[in-house]
């Protein structure tokens, strides 16, 4: 904008922030050059404030009472009213995973098997795309899980993933992922899951298959688990990196194959759906919401509220239950006449 970056010559910095926010919102200063929503614009302004604070300067958004200035609040609130409703992800049902598993089990392509395994892992562990595959963004705060971040157990015994046989790895009863730089994860935190009971759609088996593949290709411990190695015969074997775009493509193909009976179309689906899908499955299985938030590392109930109202099995009998339960009498106060 051609002015002092820390606005030291301005007593009132809010008008400058408003101009900046407006230019970001219409796309002039947004990273992708396109108009963005109010919430994203608010994030840009917050990042500016954090930059000020990082050098010891006060937050330029705040008034004398340490509250967000009314002018900024009013501007952002007005933009939020103008924005269209949020385009929430659709929690894909198990039918989609079964279709993918059927194709993967019949395929000789490692790409197909690997993408399906990554989809299974993301579904069961409630992962964001940037936590388990490469994304198209230059993410600096989150890296995909690596081979070194995986663990397999047989009962209480931790399996040595370097020396164990393939059969031993596939006999594992529990798999664990250790968070390092993943978003909203506590560094060093370990989340583990046991067997699902399905011979293919299982988080333990999916991780075991990735470990076996990477080990057979002499991958070092810091190799992300979403990696493919070109075959030695020079034939096409898929990309080196498995990306969120690849998973989105496979998910949409499965949705398109199944058809509109799912209640949505392929354009509604992306790799981001898997986190919501796993949470929805837990919700339908009557798992406590606090546990779901812990597994998915959510900090609010917003996603659970959305999933609850969108899940047909949960909502199906509410009307009949309301009809049966709505006959009651109120306890009167002293102003109500005696019956």
PDB file of N, CA and C in Angstrom, residues 172-220:
ATOM      1  N   UNK A 172      -0.924 -57.128  13.212  1.00  0.00           N
ATOM      2  CA  UNK A 172      -1.012 -56.109  14.262  1.00  0.00           C
ATOM      3  C   UNK A 172      -2.461 -55.913  14.694  1.00  0.00           C
ATOM      4  N   UNK A 173      -2.630 -55.608  15.956  1.00  0.00           N
ATOM      5  CA  UNK A 173      -3.973 -55.401  16.510  1.00  0.00           C
ATOM      6  C   UNK A 173      -4.268 -53.940  16.802  1.00  0.00           C
ATOM      7  N   UNK A 174      -3.240 -53.095  16.743  1.00  0.00           N
ATOM      8  CA  UNK A 174      -3.435 -51.676  17.049  1.00  0.00           C
ATOM      9  C   UNK A 174      -2.411 -50.863  16.268  1.00  0.00           C
ATOM     10  N   UNK A 175      -2.846 -49.693  15.785  1.00  0.00           N
ATOM     11  CA  UNK A 175      -1.956 -48.776  15.063  1.00  0.00           C
ATOM     12  C   UNK A 175      -2.016 -47.409  15.719  1.00  0.00           C
ATOM     13  N   UNK A 176      -0.891 -46.701  15.701  1.00  0.00           N
ATOM     14  CA  UNK A 176      -0.822 -45.386  16.334  1.00  0.00           C
ATOM     15  C   UNK A 176      -0.119 -44.394  15.427  1.00  0.00           C
ATOM     16  N   UNK A 177      -0.559 -43.142  15.504  1.00  0.00           N
ATOM     17  CA  UNK A 177       0.081 -42.031  14.808  1.00  0.00           C
ATOM     18  C   UNK A 177       0.542 -41.015  15.843  1.00  0.00           C
ATOM     19  N   UNK A 178       1.763 -40.527  15.691  1.00  0.00           N
ATOM     20  CA  UNK A 178       2.313 -39.529  16.604  1.00  0.00           C
ATOM     21  C   UNK A 178       2.306 -38.167  15.922  1.00  0.00           C
ATOM     22  N   UNK A 179       1.692 -37.183  16.571  1.00  0.00           N
ATOM     23  CA  UNK A 179       1.618 -35.839  16.003  1.00  0.00           C
ATOM     24  C   UNK A 179       2.936 -35.106  16.216  1.00  0.00           C
ATOM     25  N   UNK A 180       3.371 -34.422  15.171  1.00  0.00           N
ATOM     26  CA  UNK A 180       4.593 -33.618  15.261  1.00  0.00           C
ATOM     27  C   UNK A 180       4.258 -32.163  14.957  1.00  0.00           C
ATOM     28  N   UNK A 181       4.089 -31.832  13.670  1.00  0.00           N
ATOM     29  CA  UNK A 181       3.775 -30.445  13.300  1.00  0.00           C
ATOM     30  C   UNK A 181       2.352 -30.302  12.778  1.00  0.00           C
ATOM     31  N   UNK A 182       1.520 -31.314  12.968  1.00  0.00           N
ATOM     32  CA  UNK A 182       0.176 -31.273  12.412  1.00  0.00           C
ATOM     33  C   UNK A 182      -0.683 -30.229  13.135  1.00  0.00           C
ATOM     34  N   UNK A 183      -1.555 -29.577  12.372  1.00  0.00           N
ATOM     35  CA  UNK A 183      -2.391 -28.510  12.903  1.00  0.00           C
ATOM     36  C   UNK A 183      -3.301 -29.024  14.014  1.00  0.00           C
ATOM     37  N   UNK A 184      -3.410 -28.235  15.098  1.00  0.00           N
ATOM     38  CA  UNK A 184      -4.281 -28.527  16.244  1.00  0.00           C
ATOM     39  C   UNK A 184      -3.905 -29.794  16.984  1.00  0.00           C
ATOM     40  N   UNK A 185      -2.812 -30.427  16.604  1.00  0.00           N
ATOM     41  CA  UNK A 185      -2.346 -31.588  17.344  1.00  0.00           C
ATOM     42  C   UNK A 185      -1.303 -31.166  18.371  1.00  0.00           C
ATOM     43  N   UNK A 186      -1.289 -31.835  19.514  1.00  0.00           N
ATOM     44  CA  UNK A 186      -0.287 -31.556  20.534  1.00  0.00           C
ATOM     45  C   UNK A 186       0.986 -32.296  20.152  1.00  0.00           C
ATOM     46  N   UNK A 187       2.083 -31.577  20.077  1.00  0.00           N
ATOM     47  CA  UNK A 187       3.342 -32.186  19.651  1.00  0.00           C
ATOM     48  C   UNK A 187       3.694 -33.353  20.563  1.00  0.00           C
ATOM     49  N   UNK A 188       3.920 -34.521  19.969  1.00  0.00           N
ATOM     50  CA  UNK A 188       4.237 -35.717  20.732  1.00  0.00           C
ATOM     51  C   UNK A 188       3.022 -36.524  21.151  1.00  0.00           C
ATOM     52  N   UNK A 189       1.823 -36.008  20.896  1.00  0.00           N
ATOM     53  CA  UNK A 189       0.603 -36.736  21.257  1.00  0.00           C
ATOM     54  C   UNK A 189       0.428 -37.946  20.337  1.00  0.00           C
ATOM     55  N   UNK A 190      -0.012 -39.047  20.910  1.00  0.00           N
ATOM     56  CA  UNK A 190      -0.208 -40.287  20.158  1.00  0.00           C
ATOM     57  C   UNK A 190      -1.687 -40.641  20.159  1.00  0.00           C
ATOM     58  N   UNK A 191      -2.236 -40.885  18.975  1.00  0.00           N
ATOM     59  CA  UNK A 191      -3.615 -41.362  18.845  1.00  0.00           C
ATOM     60  C   UNK A 191      -3.567 -42.754  18.234  1.00  0.00           C
ATOM     61  N   UNK A 192      -4.241 -43.693  18.878  1.00  0.00           N
ATOM     62  CA  UNK A 192      -4.196 -45.085  18.421  1.00  0.00           C
ATOM     63  C   UNK A 192      -5.602 -45.617  18.187  1.00  0.00           C
ATOM     64  N   UNK A 193      -5.696 -46.571  17.289  1.00  0.00           N
ATOM     65  CA  UNK A 193      -6.959 -47.243  16.984  1.00  0.00           C
ATOM     66  C   UNK A 193      -6.702 -48.734  16.831  1.00  0.00           C
ATOM     67  N   UNK A 194      -7.698 -49.524  17.212  1.00  0.00           N
ATOM     68  CA  UNK A 194      -7.615 -50.961  17.028  1.00  0.00           C
ATOM     69  C   UNK A 194      -8.220 -51.389  15.706  1.00  0.00           C
ATOM     70  N   UNK A 195      -8.359 -52.666  15.544  1.00  0.00           N
ATOM     71  CA  UNK A 195      -8.911 -53.226  14.302  1.00  0.00           C
ATOM     72  C   UNK A 195     -10.386 -52.864  14.156  1.00  0.00           C
ATOM     73  N   UNK A 196     -10.804 -52.680  12.926  1.00  0.00           N
ATOM     74  CA  UNK A 196     -12.210 -52.372  12.657  1.00  0.00           C
ATOM     75  C   UNK A 196     -13.067 -53.620  12.571  1.00  0.00           C
ATOM     76  N   UNK A 197     -12.445 -54.759  12.293  1.00  0.00           N
ATOM     77  CA  UNK A 197     -13.197 -55.990  12.072  1.00  0.00           C
ATOM     78  C   UNK A 197     -13.398 -56.307  10.607  1.00  0.00           C
ATOM     79  N   UNK A 198     -13.118 -55.342   9.737  1.00  0.00           N
ATOM     80  CA  UNK A 198     -13.210 -55.579   8.296  1.00  0.00           C
ATOM     81  C   UNK A 198     -11.847 -56.056   7.796  1.00  0.00           C
ATOM     82  N   UNK A 199     -11.821 -57.015   6.856  1.00  0.00           N
ATOM     83  CA  UNK A 199     -10.534 -57.536   6.377  1.00  0.00           C
ATOM     84  C   UNK A 199      -9.750 -56.564   5.507  1.00  0.00           C
ATOM     85  N   UNK A 200     -10.332 -55.432   5.148  1.00  0.00           N
ATOM     86  CA  UNK A 200      -9.609 -54.465   4.311  1.00  0.00           C
ATOM     87  C   UNK A 200      -9.784 -53.034   4.813  1.00  0.00           C
ATOM     88  N   UNK A 201     -11.033 -52.633   5.092  1.00  0.00           N
ATOM     89  CA  UNK A 201     -11.299 -51.262   5.535  1.00  0.00           C
ATOM     90  C   UNK A 201     -11.009 -51.178   7.027  1.00  0.00           C
ATOM     91  N   UNK A 202      -9.754 -50.993   7.347  1.00  0.00           N
ATOM     92  CA  UNK A 202      -9.284 -51.055   8.729  1.00  0.00           C
ATOM     93  C   UNK A 202      -8.084 -50.122   8.884  1.00  0.00           C
ATOM     94  N   UNK A 203      -8.064 -49.265   9.895  1.00  0.00           N
ATOM     95  CA  UNK A 203      -6.923 -48.354  10.045  1.00  0.00           C
ATOM     96  C   UNK A 203      -5.615 -49.074  10.329  1.00  0.00           C
ATOM     97  N   UNK A 204      -5.684 -50.170  11.079  1.00  0.00           N
ATOM     98  CA  UNK A 204      -4.470 -50.923  11.400  1.00  0.00           C
ATOM     99  C   UNK A 204      -3.887 -51.545  10.138  1.00  0.00           C
ATOM    100  N   UNK A 205      -4.730 -52.187   9.349  1.00  0.00           N
ATOM    101  CA  UNK A 205      -4.260 -52.837   8.127  1.00  0.00           C
ATOM    102  C   UNK A 205      -3.791 -51.814   7.092  1.00  0.00           C
ATOM    103  N   UNK A 206      -4.479 -50.677   7.012  1.00  0.00           N
ATOM    104  CA  UNK A 206      -4.075 -49.648   6.045  1.00  0.00           C
ATOM    105  C   UNK A 206      -2.682 -49.114   6.371  1.00  0.00           C
ATOM    106  N   UNK A 207      -2.423 -48.857   7.645  1.00  0.00           N
ATOM    107  CA  UNK A 207      -1.089 -48.392   8.037  1.00  0.00           C
ATOM    108  C   UNK A 207      -0.058 -49.494   7.825  1.00  0.00           C
ATOM    109  N   UNK A 208      -0.414 -50.726   8.164  1.00  0.00           N
ATOM    110  CA  UNK A 208       0.516 -51.844   7.956  1.00  0.00           C
ATOM    111  C   UNK A 208       0.875 -51.986   6.480  1.00  0.00           C
ATOM    112  N   UNK A 209      -0.104 -51.835   5.603  1.00  0.00           N
ATOM    113  CA  UNK A 209       0.170 -51.949   4.165  1.00  0.00           C
ATOM    114  C   UNK A 209       1.098 -50.833   3.689  1.00  0.00           C
ATOM    115  N   UNK A 210       0.899 -49.618   4.224  1.00  0.00           N
ATOM    116  CA  UNK A 210       1.791 -48.523   3.834  1.00  0.00           C
ATOM    117  C   UNK A 210       3.208 -48.761   4.358  1.00  0.00           C
ATOM    118  N   UNK A 211       3.326 -49.255   5.579  1.00  0.00           N
ATOM    119  CA  UNK A 211       4.647 -49.539   6.149  1.00  0.00           C
ATOM    120  C   UNK A 211       5.364 -50.590   5.313  1.00  0.00           C
ATOM    121  N   UNK A 212       4.650 -51.649   4.948  1.00  0.00           N
ATOM    122  CA  UNK A 212       5.251 -52.721   4.146  1.00  0.00           C
ATOM    123  C   UNK A 212       5.712 -52.187   2.794  1.00  0.00           C
ATOM    124  N   UNK A 213       4.865 -51.392   2.147  1.00  0.00           N
ATOM    125  CA  UNK A 213       5.227 -50.853   0.836  1.00  0.00           C
ATOM    126  C   UNK A 213       6.468 -49.970   0.928  1.00  0.00           C
ATOM    127  N   UNK A 214       6.480 -49.062   1.885  1.00  0.00           N
ATOM    128  CA  UNK A 214       7.620 -48.151   2.014  1.00  0.00           C
ATOM    129  C   UNK A 214       8.890 -48.904   2.393  1.00  0.00           C
ATOM    130  N   UNK A 215       8.748 -49.876   3.286  1.00  0.00           N
ATOM    131  CA  UNK A 215       9.912 -50.664   3.692  1.00  0.00           C
ATOM    132  C   UNK A 215      10.476 -51.451   2.517  1.00  0.00           C
ATOM    133  N   UNK A 216       9.589 -52.020   1.711  1.00  0.00           N
ATOM    134  CA  UNK A 216      10.039 -52.786   0.547  1.00  0.00           C
ATOM    135  C   UNK A 216      10.735 -51.914  -0.494  1.00  0.00           C
ATOM    136  N   UNK A 217      10.474 -50.603  -0.426  1.00  0.00           N
ATOM    137  CA  UNK A 217      11.130 -49.669  -1.345  1.00  0.00           C
ATOM    138  C   UNK A 217      12.277 -48.914  -0.679  1.00  0.00           C
ATOM    139  N   UNK A 218      12.730 -49.449   0.475  1.00  0.00           N
ATOM    140  CA  UNK A 218      13.888 -48.887   1.187  1.00  0.00           C
ATOM    141  C   UNK A 218      13.708 -47.410   1.528  1.00  0.00           C
ATOM    142  N   UNK A 219      12.494 -47.039   1.869  1.00  0.00           N
ATOM    143  CA  UNK A 219      12.222 -45.645   2.224  1.00  0.00           C
ATOM    144  C   UNK A 219      12.802 -45.332   3.598  1.00  0.00           C
ATOM    145  N   UNK A 220      13.462 -44.194   3.762  1.00  0.00           N
ATOM    146  CA  UNK A 220      13.976 -43.811   5.083  1.00  0.00           C
ATOM    147  C   UNK A 220      12.837 -43.453   6.034  1.00  0.00           C
TER     148      UNK A 220
END
